[in-house]
Every structure is written in structure tokens, then in C-alpha cells.
CSV table of C-alpha atoms in Angstrom, one decimal:
chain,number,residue,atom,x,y,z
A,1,UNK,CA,122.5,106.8,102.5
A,2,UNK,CA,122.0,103.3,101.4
A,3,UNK,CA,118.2,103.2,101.5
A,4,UNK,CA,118.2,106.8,100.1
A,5,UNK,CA,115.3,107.5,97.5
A,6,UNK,CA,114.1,109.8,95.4
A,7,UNK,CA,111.1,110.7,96.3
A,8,UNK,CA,107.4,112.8,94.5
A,9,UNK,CA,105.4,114.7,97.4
A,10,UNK,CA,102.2,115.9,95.5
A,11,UNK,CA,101.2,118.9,97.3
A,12,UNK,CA,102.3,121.5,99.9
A,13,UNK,CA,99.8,121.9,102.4
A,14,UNK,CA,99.8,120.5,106.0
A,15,UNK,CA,100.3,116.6,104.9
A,16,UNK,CA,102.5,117.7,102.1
A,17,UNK,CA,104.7,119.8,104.0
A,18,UNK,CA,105.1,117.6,107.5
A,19,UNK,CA,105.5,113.9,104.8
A,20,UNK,CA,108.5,116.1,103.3
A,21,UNK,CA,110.0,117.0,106.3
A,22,UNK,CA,109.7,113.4,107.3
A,23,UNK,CA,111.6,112.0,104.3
A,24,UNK,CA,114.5,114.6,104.3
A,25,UNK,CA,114.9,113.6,108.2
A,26,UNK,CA,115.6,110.0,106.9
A,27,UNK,CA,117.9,111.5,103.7
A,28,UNK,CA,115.8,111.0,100.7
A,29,UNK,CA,115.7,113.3,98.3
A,30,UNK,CA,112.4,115.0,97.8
A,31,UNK,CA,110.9,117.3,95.3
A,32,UNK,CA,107.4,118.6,96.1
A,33,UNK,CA,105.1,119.7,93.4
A,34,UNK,CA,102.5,122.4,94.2
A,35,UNK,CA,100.2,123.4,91.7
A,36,UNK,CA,99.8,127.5,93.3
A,37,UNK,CA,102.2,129.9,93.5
A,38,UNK,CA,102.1,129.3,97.7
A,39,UNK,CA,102.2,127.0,100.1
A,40,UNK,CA,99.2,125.5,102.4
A,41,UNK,CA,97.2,123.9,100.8
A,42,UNK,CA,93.4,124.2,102.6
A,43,UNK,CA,94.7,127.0,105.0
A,44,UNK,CA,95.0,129.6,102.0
A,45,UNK,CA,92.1,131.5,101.8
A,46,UNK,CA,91.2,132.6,97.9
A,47,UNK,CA,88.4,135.1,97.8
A,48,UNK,CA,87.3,134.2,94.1
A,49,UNK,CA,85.1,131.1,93.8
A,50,UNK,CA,84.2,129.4,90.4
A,51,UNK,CA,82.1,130.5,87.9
A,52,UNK,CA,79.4,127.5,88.5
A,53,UNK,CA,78.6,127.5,91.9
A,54,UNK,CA,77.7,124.2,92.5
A,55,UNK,CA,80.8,122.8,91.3
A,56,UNK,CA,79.5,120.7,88.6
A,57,UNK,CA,80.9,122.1,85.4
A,58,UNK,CA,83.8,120.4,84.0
A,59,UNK,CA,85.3,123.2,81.9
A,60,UNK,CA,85.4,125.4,85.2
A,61,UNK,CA,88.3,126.8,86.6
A,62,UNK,CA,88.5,124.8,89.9
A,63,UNK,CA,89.1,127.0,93.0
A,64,UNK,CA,91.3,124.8,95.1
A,65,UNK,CA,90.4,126.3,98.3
A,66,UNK,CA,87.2,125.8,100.5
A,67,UNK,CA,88.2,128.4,103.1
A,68,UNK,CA,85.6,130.9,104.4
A,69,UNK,CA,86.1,134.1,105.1
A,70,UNK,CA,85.5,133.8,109.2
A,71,UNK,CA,86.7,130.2,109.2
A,72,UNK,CA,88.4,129.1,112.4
A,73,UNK,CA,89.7,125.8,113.1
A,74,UNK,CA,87.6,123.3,115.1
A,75,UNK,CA,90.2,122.2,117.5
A,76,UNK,CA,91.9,124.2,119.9
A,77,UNK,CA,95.1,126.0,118.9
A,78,UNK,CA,96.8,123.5,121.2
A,79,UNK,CA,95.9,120.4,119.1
A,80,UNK,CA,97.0,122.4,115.9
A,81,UNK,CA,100.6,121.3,116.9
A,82,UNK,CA,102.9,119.0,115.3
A,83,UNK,CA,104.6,116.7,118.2
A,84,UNK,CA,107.9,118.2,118.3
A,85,UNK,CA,106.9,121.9,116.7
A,86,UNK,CA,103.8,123.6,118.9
A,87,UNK,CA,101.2,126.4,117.5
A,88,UNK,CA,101.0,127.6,121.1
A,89,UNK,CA,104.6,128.6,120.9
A,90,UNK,CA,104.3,130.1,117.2
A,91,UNK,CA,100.5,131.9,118.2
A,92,UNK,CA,100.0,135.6,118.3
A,93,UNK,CA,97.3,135.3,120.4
A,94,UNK,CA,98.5,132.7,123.0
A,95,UNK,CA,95.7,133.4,125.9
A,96,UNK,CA,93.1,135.0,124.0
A,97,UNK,CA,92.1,132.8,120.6
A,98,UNK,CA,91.4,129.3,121.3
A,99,UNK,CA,90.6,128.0,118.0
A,100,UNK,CA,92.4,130.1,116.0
A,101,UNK,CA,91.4,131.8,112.3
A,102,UNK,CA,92.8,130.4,108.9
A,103,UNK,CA,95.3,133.6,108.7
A,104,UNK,CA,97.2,132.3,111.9
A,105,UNK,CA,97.2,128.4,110.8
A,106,UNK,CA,98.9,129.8,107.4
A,107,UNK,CA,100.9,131.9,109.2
A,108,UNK,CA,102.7,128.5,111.2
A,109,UNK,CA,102.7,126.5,108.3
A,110,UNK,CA,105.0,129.3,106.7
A,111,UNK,CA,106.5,129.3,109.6
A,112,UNK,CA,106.9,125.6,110.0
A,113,UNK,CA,108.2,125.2,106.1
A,114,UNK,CA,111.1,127.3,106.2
A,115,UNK,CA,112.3,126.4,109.8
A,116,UNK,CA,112.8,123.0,108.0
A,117,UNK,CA,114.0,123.9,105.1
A,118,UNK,CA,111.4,123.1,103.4
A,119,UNK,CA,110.5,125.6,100.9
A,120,UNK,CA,113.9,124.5,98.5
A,121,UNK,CA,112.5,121.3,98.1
A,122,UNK,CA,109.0,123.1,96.8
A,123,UNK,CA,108.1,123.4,92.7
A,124,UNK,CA,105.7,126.1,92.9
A,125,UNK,CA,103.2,126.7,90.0
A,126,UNK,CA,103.8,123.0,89.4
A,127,UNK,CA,100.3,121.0,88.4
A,128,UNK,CA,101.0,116.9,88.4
A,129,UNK,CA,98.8,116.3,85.4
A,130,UNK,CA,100.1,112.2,85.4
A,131,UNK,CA,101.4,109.4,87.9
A,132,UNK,CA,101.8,106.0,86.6
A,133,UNK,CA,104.5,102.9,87.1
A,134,UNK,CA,107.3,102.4,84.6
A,135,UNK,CA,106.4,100.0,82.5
A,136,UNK,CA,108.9,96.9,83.2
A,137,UNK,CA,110.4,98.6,86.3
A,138,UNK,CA,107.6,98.2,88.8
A,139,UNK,CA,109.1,100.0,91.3
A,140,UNK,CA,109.6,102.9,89.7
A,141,UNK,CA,107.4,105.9,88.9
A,142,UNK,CA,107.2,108.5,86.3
A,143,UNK,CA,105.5,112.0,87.2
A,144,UNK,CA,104.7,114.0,84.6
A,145,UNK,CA,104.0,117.6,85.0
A,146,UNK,CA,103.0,121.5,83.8
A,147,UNK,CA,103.7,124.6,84.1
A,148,UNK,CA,103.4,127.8,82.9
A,149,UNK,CA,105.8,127.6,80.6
A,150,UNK,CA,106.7,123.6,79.9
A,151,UNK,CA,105.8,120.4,80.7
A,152,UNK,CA,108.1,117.9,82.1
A,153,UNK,CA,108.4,113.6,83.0
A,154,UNK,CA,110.9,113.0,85.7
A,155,UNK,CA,111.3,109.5,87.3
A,156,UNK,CA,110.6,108.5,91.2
A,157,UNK,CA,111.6,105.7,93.4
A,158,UNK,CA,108.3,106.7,95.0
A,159,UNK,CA,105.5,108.9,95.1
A,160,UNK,CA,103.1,110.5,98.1
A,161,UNK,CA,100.3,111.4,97.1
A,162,UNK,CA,99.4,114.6,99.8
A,163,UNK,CA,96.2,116.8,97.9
A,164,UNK,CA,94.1,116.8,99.9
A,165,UNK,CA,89.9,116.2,99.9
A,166,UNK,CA,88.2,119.5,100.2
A,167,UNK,CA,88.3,120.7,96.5
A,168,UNK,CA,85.6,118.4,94.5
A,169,UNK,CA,82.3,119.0,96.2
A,170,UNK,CA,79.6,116.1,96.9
A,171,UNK,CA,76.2,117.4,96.0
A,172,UNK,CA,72.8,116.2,97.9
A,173,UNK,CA,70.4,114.6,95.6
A,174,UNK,CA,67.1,116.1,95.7
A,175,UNK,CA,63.8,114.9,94.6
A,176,UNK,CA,62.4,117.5,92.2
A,177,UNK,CA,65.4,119.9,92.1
A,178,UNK,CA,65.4,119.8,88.8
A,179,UNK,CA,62.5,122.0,88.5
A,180,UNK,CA,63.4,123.9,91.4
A,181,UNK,CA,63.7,127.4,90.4
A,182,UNK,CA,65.6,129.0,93.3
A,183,UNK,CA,69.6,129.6,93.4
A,184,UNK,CA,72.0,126.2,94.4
A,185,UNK,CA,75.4,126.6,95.3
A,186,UNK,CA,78.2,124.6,97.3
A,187,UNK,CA,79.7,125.7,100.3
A,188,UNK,CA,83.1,125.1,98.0
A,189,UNK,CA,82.1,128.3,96.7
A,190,UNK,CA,81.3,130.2,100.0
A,191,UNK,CA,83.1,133.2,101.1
A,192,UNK,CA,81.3,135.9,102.8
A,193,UNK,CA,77.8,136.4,104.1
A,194,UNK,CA,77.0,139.5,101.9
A,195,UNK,CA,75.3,138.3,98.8
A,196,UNK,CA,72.4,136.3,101.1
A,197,UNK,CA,71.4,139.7,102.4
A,198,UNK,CA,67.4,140.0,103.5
A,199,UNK,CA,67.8,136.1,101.9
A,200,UNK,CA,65.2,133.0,102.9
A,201,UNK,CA,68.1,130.7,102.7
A,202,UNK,CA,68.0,126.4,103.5
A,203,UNK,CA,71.8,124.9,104.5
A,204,UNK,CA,72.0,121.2,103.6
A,205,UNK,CA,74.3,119.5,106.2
A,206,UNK,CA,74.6,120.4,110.0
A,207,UNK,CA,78.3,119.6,110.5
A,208,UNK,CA,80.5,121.7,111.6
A,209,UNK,CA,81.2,123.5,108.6
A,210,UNK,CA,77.4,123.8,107.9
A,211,UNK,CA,77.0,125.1,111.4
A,212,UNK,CA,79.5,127.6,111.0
A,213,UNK,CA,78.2,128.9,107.7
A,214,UNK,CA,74.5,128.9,109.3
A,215,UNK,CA,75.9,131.5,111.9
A,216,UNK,CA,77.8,133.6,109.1
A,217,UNK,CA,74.9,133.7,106.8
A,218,UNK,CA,71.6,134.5,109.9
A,219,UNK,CA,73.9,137.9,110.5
A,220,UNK,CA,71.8,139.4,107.1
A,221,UNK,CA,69.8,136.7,105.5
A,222,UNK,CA,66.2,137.0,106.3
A,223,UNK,CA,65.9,133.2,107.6
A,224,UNK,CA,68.5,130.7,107.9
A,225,UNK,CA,67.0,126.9,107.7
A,226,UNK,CA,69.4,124.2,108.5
A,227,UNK,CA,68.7,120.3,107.1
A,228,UNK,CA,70.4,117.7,109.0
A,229,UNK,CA,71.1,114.3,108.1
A,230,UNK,CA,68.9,112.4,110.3
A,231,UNK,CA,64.9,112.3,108.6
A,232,UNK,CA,63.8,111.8,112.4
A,233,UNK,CA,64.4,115.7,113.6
A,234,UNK,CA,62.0,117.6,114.3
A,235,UNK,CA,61.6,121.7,113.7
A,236,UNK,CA,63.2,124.1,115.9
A,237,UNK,CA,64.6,126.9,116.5
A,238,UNK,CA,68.5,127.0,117.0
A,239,UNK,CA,69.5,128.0,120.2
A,240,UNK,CA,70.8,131.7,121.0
A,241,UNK,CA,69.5,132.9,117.1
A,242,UNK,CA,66.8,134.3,116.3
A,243,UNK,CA,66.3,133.2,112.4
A,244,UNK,CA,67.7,130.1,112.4
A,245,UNK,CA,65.6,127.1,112.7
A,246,UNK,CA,66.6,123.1,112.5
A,247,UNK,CA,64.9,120.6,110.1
A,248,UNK,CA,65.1,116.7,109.3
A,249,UNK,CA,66.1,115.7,105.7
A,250,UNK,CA,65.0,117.8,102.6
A,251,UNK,CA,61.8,115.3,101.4
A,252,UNK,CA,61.7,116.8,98.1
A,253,UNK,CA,61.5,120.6,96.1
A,254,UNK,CA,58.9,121.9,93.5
A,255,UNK,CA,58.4,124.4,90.9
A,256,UNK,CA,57.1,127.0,92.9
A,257,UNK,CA,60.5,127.2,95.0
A,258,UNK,CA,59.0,125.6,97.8
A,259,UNK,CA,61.4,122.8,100.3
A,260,UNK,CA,59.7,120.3,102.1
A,261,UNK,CA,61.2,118.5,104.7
A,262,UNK,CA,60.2,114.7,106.1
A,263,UNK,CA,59.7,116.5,109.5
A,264,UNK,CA,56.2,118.3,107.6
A,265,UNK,CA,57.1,121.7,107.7
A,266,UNK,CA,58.0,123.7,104.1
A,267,UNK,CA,59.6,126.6,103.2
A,268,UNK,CA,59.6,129.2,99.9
A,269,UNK,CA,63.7,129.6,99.7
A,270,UNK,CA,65.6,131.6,97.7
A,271,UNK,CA,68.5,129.6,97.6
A,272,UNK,CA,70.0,126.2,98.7
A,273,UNK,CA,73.2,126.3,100.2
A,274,UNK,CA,74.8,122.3,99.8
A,275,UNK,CA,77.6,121.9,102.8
A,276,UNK,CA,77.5,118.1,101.9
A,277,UNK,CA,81.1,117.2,102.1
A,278,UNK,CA,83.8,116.4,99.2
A,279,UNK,CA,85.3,114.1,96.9
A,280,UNK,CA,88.3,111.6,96.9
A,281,UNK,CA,90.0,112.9,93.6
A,282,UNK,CA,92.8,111.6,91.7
A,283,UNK,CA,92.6,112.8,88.2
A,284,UNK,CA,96.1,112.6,87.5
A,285,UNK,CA,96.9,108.5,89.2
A,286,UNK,CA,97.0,105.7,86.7
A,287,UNK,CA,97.2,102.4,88.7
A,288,UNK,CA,95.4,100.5,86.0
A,289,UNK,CA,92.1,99.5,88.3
A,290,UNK,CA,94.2,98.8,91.8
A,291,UNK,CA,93.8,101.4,93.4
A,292,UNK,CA,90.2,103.0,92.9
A,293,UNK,CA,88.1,105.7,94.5
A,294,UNK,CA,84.2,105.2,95.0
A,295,UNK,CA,82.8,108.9,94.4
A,296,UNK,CA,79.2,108.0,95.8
A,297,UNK,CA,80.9,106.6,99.0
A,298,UNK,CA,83.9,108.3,99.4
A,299,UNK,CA,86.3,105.4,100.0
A,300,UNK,CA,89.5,105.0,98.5
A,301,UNK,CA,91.1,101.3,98.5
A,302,UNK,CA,92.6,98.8,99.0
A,303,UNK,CA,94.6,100.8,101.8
A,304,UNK,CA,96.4,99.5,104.2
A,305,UNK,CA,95.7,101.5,107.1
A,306,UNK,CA,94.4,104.2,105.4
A,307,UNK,CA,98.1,104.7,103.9
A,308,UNK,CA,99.7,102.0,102.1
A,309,UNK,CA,98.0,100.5,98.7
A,310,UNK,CA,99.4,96.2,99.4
A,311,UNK,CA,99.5,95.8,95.5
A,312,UNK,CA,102.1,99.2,95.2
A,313,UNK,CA,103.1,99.4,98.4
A,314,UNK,CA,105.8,101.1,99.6
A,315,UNK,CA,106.3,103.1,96.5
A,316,UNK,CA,103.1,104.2,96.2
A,317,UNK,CA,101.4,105.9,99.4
A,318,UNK,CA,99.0,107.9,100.6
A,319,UNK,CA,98.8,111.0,103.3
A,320,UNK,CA,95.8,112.9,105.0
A,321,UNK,CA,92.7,110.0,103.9
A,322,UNK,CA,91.2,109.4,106.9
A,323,UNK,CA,89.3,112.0,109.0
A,324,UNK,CA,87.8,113.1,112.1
A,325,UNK,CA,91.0,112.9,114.1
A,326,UNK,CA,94.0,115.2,115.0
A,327,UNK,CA,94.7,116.1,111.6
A,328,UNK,CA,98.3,117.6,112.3
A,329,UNK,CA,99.8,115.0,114.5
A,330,UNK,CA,98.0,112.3,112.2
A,331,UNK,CA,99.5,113.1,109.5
A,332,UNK,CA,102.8,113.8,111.0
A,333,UNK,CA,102.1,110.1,112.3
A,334,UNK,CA,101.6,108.8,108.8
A,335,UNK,CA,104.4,110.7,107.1
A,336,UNK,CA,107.1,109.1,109.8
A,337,UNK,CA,105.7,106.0,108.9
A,338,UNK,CA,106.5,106.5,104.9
A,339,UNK,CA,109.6,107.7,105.4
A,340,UNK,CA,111.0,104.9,107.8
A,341,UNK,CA,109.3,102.2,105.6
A,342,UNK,CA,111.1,103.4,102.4
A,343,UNK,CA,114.3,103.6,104.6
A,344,UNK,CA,113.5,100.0,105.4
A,345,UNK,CA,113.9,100.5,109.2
A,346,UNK,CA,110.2,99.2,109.4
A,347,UNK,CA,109.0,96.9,107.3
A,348,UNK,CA,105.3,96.6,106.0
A,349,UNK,CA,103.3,93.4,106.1
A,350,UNK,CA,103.1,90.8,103.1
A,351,UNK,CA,100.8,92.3,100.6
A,352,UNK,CA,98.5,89.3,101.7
A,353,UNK,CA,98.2,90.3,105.1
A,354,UNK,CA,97.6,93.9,104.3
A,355,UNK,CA,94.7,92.8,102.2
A,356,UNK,CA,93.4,90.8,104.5
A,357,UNK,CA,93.5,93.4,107.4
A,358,UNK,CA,92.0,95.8,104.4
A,359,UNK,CA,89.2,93.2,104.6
A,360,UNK,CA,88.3,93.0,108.5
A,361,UNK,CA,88.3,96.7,108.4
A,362,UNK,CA,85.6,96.7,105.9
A,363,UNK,CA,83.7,93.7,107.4
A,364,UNK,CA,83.6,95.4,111.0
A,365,UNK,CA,82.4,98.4,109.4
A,366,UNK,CA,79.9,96.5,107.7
A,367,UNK,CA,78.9,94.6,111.2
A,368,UNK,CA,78.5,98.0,113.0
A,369,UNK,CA,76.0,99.0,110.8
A,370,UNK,CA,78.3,101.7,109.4
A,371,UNK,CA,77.7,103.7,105.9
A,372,UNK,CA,80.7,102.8,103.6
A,373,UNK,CA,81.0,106.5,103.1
A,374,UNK,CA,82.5,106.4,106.0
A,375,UNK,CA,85.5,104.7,105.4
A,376,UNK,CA,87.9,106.7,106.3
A,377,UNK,CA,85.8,108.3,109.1
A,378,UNK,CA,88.5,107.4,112.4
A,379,UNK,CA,86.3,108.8,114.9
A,380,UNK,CA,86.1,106.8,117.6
A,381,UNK,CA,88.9,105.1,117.1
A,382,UNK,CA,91.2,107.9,116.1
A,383,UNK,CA,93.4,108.1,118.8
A,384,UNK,CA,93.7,104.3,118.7
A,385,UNK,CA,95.1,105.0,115.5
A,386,UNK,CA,97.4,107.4,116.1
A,387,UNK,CA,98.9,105.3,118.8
A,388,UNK,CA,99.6,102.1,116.4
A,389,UNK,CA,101.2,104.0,114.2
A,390,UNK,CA,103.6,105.7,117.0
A,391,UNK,CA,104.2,102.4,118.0
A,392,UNK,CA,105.5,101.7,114.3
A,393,UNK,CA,107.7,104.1,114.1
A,394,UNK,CA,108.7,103.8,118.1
A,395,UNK,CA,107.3,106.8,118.9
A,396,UNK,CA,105.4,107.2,122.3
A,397,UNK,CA,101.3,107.3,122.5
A,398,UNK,CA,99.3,110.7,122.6
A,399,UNK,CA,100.0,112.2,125.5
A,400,UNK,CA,97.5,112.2,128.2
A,401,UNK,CA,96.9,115.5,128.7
A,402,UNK,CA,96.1,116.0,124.5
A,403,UNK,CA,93.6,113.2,124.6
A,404,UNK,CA,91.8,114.5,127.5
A,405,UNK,CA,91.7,118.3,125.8
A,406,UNK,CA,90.8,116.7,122.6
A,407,UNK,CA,87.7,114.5,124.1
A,408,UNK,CA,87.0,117.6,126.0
A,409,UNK,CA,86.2,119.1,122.9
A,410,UNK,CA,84.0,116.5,122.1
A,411,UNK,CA,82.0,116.7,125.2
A,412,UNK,CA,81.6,120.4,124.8
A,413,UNK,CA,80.5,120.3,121.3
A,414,UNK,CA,77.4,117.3,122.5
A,415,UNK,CA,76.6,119.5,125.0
A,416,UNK,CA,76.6,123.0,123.4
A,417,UNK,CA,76.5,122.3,119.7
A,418,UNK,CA,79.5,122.6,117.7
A,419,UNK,CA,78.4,126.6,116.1
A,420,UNK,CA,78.6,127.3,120.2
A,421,UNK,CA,81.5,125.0,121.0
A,422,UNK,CA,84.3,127.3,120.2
A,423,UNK,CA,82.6,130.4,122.7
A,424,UNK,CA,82.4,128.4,125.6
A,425,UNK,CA,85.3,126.0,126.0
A,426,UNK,CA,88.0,127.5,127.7
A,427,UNK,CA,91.9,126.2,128.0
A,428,UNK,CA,92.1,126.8,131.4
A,429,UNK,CA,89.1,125.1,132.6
A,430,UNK,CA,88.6,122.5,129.9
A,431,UNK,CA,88.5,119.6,132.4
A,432,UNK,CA,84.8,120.4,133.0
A,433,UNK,CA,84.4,119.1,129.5
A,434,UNK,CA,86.1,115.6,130.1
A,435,UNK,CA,84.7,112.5,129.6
């Protein structure tokens, strides 16, 4: 109990939840503050959205979740697993759901929390409104929180900041949108495909989200128009729908509700649905300038590794930053990592070197040609990743068998399409999807 501390987890969904379970496994004594009255984070689905649809209105009451109704997770079930606590086991639907719906991923989280003991350690209805250093004791922490019915400042040995990026929507910027008269709205705000009945609707973004939401919405909207990233697509029509139809980049809007795209074509829409990604947000972190988030490019730094800030670190960390990975076993990854450093059984490089590796990471991104908005972005190198950290906390690499099902998915999704993806890829035959 030596290197016992006390320790802040902000937020109780997936990162939350596995980083707590990670630092009661090494005896410190953790309190995690969740703003809801439940726990999980991104996986609890909230049919109300928020008064402005686009997000953009600072006295709004913010919606915390993103979840569509018909949501289903983009990996496989089997991926969904923490390394020592499986999905498959916990599934209701072993053989028949792949990639399960957000009801079922709730439902093992729940499940996951109070098997661990988790839920004790939980402040529900508890909103972190500030986290800054104590002034003169550097390595200590004061959080300062709300609810209901009182506000309270408490002291930390160290804090984890675990809240997640799917909240603060990004919004395209349009030429001529300002005089736009059609409907906007964010996908942050999308639930069901109901109100874009008999609808001409565009969708801004053709990942896998946008995809999905594309399929939801063609079941009763007149026309569904999807506008990728790239400005060299060309129109077409998706395959195996009827009113959906592919587009480059938006070119610019006008007055009379028309949407041009660079690929020629135009369209009169009735609405413009933005699934253009989220914000880094932080409101409540005071690190006076050291650790600072770029909204336009979505990067958050200096981190070390995606994790550690050099200047704060080890009292100050981060889970669930990077993307396009295993999320669960990442951030299980990450959270073993925090725990064992603040137990001092591994011990983080000099503050020099961590800036330094910061650097080169930045630089090779640069080198590659590679947006800084994407960062955090792991993909390729994600299971790289995973596997340095294992070998931090002596942990053994992915298995195998996981990082051929997960490249599997990969290979089906460049083959099929990602809105197709989760119809065709089958657990007992995913080997025909391997690299």
C-alpha cells in the first residue's frame, strides 16, 4: 500500500470504467465522477436530442450521447472484449449477432461494472465543472464538482481524465451556407429515420457512421445523397439501394436550396445532414497553456503516447484519445499502464524524452503527408500500439487469432463497403477476409 493513491476517474463509460478497475487492482483509491444518473458513457442511448440541431448554441442543453437508434458496433462482438472479460461469453445472441446493437454493449458494461465492484466507487449525477494543480503542491490536484444539490472541492494525488470525444460536434464549412435556406443538423442529434420521410436529404461524411445513417434515413426519405471527403469522386449510385447516390466534396450552396458538388452534378435538398466527426473537449481542465486542444485539428498535446502529458505526467493522464483501433482492449491497455506507473512498478521516461518522442511522432506525421487532424488517428499502426503498451506493463501481444479477425474486418469493409460490411462477414468463415 506504499504507492497507494488517491485517485479522480472523470467519467464512467467504457475507458472510465476499465481505468477504475485498473487502479483498484493496484490498491488505489478511486472515486469516479459521472455526470448522468447511469453508467456508459457513449453506449447509453438518449432519445432526446438538443434543441439546436447543429450543435452550435452555447446556452443549449448538451445531449451527451451520439447513439442512434439502430446503431450497432463496427467490430465484431468478439473484438468488443476486454482481455481477461469476453462479450462472447456475456452475449445473448452468441451465434446469431455479429456486431452487436448499443442495448447489448450496455448491457456488458453493466455487467462488467458490478462484477468488479465497480459501481461503489461511482458518484452518479456528479458533473466535474473544474480540474487544476494545487497551487505550491504540484503534484497534487483539486476537483471541483456539482450536483443537484451542492457543490464540492476535494483533493487528488491524480486525476484521469476518461469523457470521452463524441459529444461536441465538428461542423463542415460550406461556401454559401449562410444563405442556404434548407434545414442543417448534426448527426449528434440523430435518432431515428422518421422525420426525413418523403425527404431530398444530402449526408456530409461517408464514414462509417455516415454510412450507417445513409441506410437508416433511404428507408423513407425521398433521396439520400452522400458527400465524401475526397473532391475526386465521381456520381453514383450506392450499391444494393435504390435512392442513394455517392458524390465528391460539397463545392458550395445557394439561396435557392440548391448543393453543388466539385464532381458537377447539383441537387435541391431539403436538408443537410453533417456526420463530420467531434471535438476534443475539456471545458472543465486548467493546465495553464500545457496541455492544449486544437478544435480545427482535433489534436490534443503534448501527449506522450497518446496518454501521458511530460510536463504533468504521471498525475495527470489521459484515456480513450486515439482512435481507429480496438477500443476496448486499448483502453484497457492504457488504463494498466496508469495504474502501474502511479504504483511506480513502471516508470515513465524523463519529461525530455517524452517530448521528444511527442516530436518525431508529429514530424513523421508531417513526412507522410498526413492531416494533423489526424493525430490521434492509430490506424495502421494500431495494433503496433497496443502491443508496446503490453509490453509496458508485461502483458503479452494481441493474440493472433484477434488481429487476423480484426484485419479481416478491414478487408471486408474495402471490399464490400463498410454500410455492407456487417451483412456479409461471418465468424465462422472470416478467414476469407484476411489479409
Amino acid at each position: 500500500m506504499a504507492n497507494s493513491r488517491r485517485v479522480a476517474v472523470i467519467g464512467a463509460g467504457v475507458a472510465g470504467l476499465v481505468t477504475a478497475r485498473e487502479l483498484q487492482r493496484e490498491d488505489h483509491q478511486v472515486v469516479v465522477f459521472e455526470k448522468s444518473n447511469q453508467l456508459g458513457g457513449l453506449w447509453v442511448y438518449n432519445p432526446l436530442v438538443e434543441t439546436d440541431p447543429l450543435s452550435l448554441d452555447p446556452n443549449r442543453e448538451i445531449i451527451h450521447s451520439s447513439l442512434y437508434k439502430s446503431l450497432r458496433t463496427n467490430l465484431p462482438k468478439e473484438l468488443m472484449s476486454f482481455t481477461d472479460y469476453s462479450f462472447v461469453e456475456k452475449a445473448e445472441n452468441r451465434k446469431r449477432v455479429n456486431f452487436p446493437g448499443h442495448k447489448e454493449v450496455l448491457k456488458f458494461l453493466n455487467e462488467f461494472a458490478e462484477d468488479y465492484g465497480i459501481i461503489e466507487s461511482i458518484r452518479f449525477n456528479s458533473e466535474v465543472v473544474r480540474v487544476e494543480q494545487v497551487e505550491f503542491e504540484g503534484n497534487r490536484w483539486v476537483v471541483r464538482s456539482k450536483t443537484d444539490e451542492f457543490s464540492s472541492e476535494e483533493l487528488f494525488d491524480a486525476v484521469v481524465i476518461c469523457n470521452g470525444h463524441h459529444t461536441i460536434p465538428r461542423i463542415a464549412n460550406i461556401p454559401g451556407i449562410n444563405n442556404w435556406p434548407g434545414k442543417q443538423m448534426h448527426s449528434h442529434n440523430y435518432r431515428v429515420p422518421e422525420p426525413f420521410m418523403n425527404q431530398i436529404v444530402v449526408v456530409i461524411g461517408d464514414g462509417p457512421s455516415g454510412l450507417d445513417i445513409c441506410r437508416d434515413i433511404a428507408t423513407v426519405a425521398k433521396q439520400v445523397h452522400l458527400s465524401a471527403r475526397s473532391s475526386e469522386a465521381e456520381v453514383s449510385k450506392l450499391a444494393n439501394s435504390a435512392n442513394i447516390w455517392n458524390h465528391s466534396k460539397i463545392d458550395h450552396v445557394d439561396e435557392s436550396g440548391v448543393v453543388s458538388f466539385l464532381d458537377g452534378s447539383s441537387i435541391h435538398a431539403d436538408i443537410i445532414l453533417h456526420c463530420t466527426g467531434y471535438k476534443y473537449d475539456f471545458p472543465f481542465l486548467e493546465t495553464n497553456g500545457i496541455v492544449r486542444v486544437d478544435h480545427e485539428d482535433r489534436a490534443v498535446g503534448p501527449l506522450y503516447k497518446h496518454v501521458f502529458p511530460p510536463k504533468l505526467s504521471p498525475c495527470l493522464s489521459f484515456v480513450g484519445i486515439p482512435y481507429q483501433t480496438i477500443v476496448f482492449q486499448t483502453h484497457e491497455l492504457q488504463a494498466k499502464w496508469i495504474a502501474q506507473v502511479l504504483s511506480e512498478k513502471v516508470i515513465l521516461p524523463s519529461e525530455k524524452m517524452m517530448l521528444v518522442d511527442v516530436a518525431d511522432h508529429n514530424r513523421h506525421l508531417e513526412e507522410d503527408g498526413i492531416p494533423k487532424h489526424h493525430t490521434h488517428c492509430l490506424h495502421p499502426h494500431e495494433l503496433e500500439y497496443m502491443d508496446w503498451i503490453a509490453a509496458q506493463v508485461g502483458m503479452p501481444p494481441v493474440g493472433a487469432d484477434l488481429k487476423e479477425m480484426y484485419w479481416s474486418v478491414y478487408k471486408c469493409a474495402s471490399v464490400v463497403g463498410y454500410d455492407c460490411c456487417k451483412d456479409v462477414w461471418d465468424i465462422e468463415n472470416f478467414t476469407q477476409w484476411s489479409f
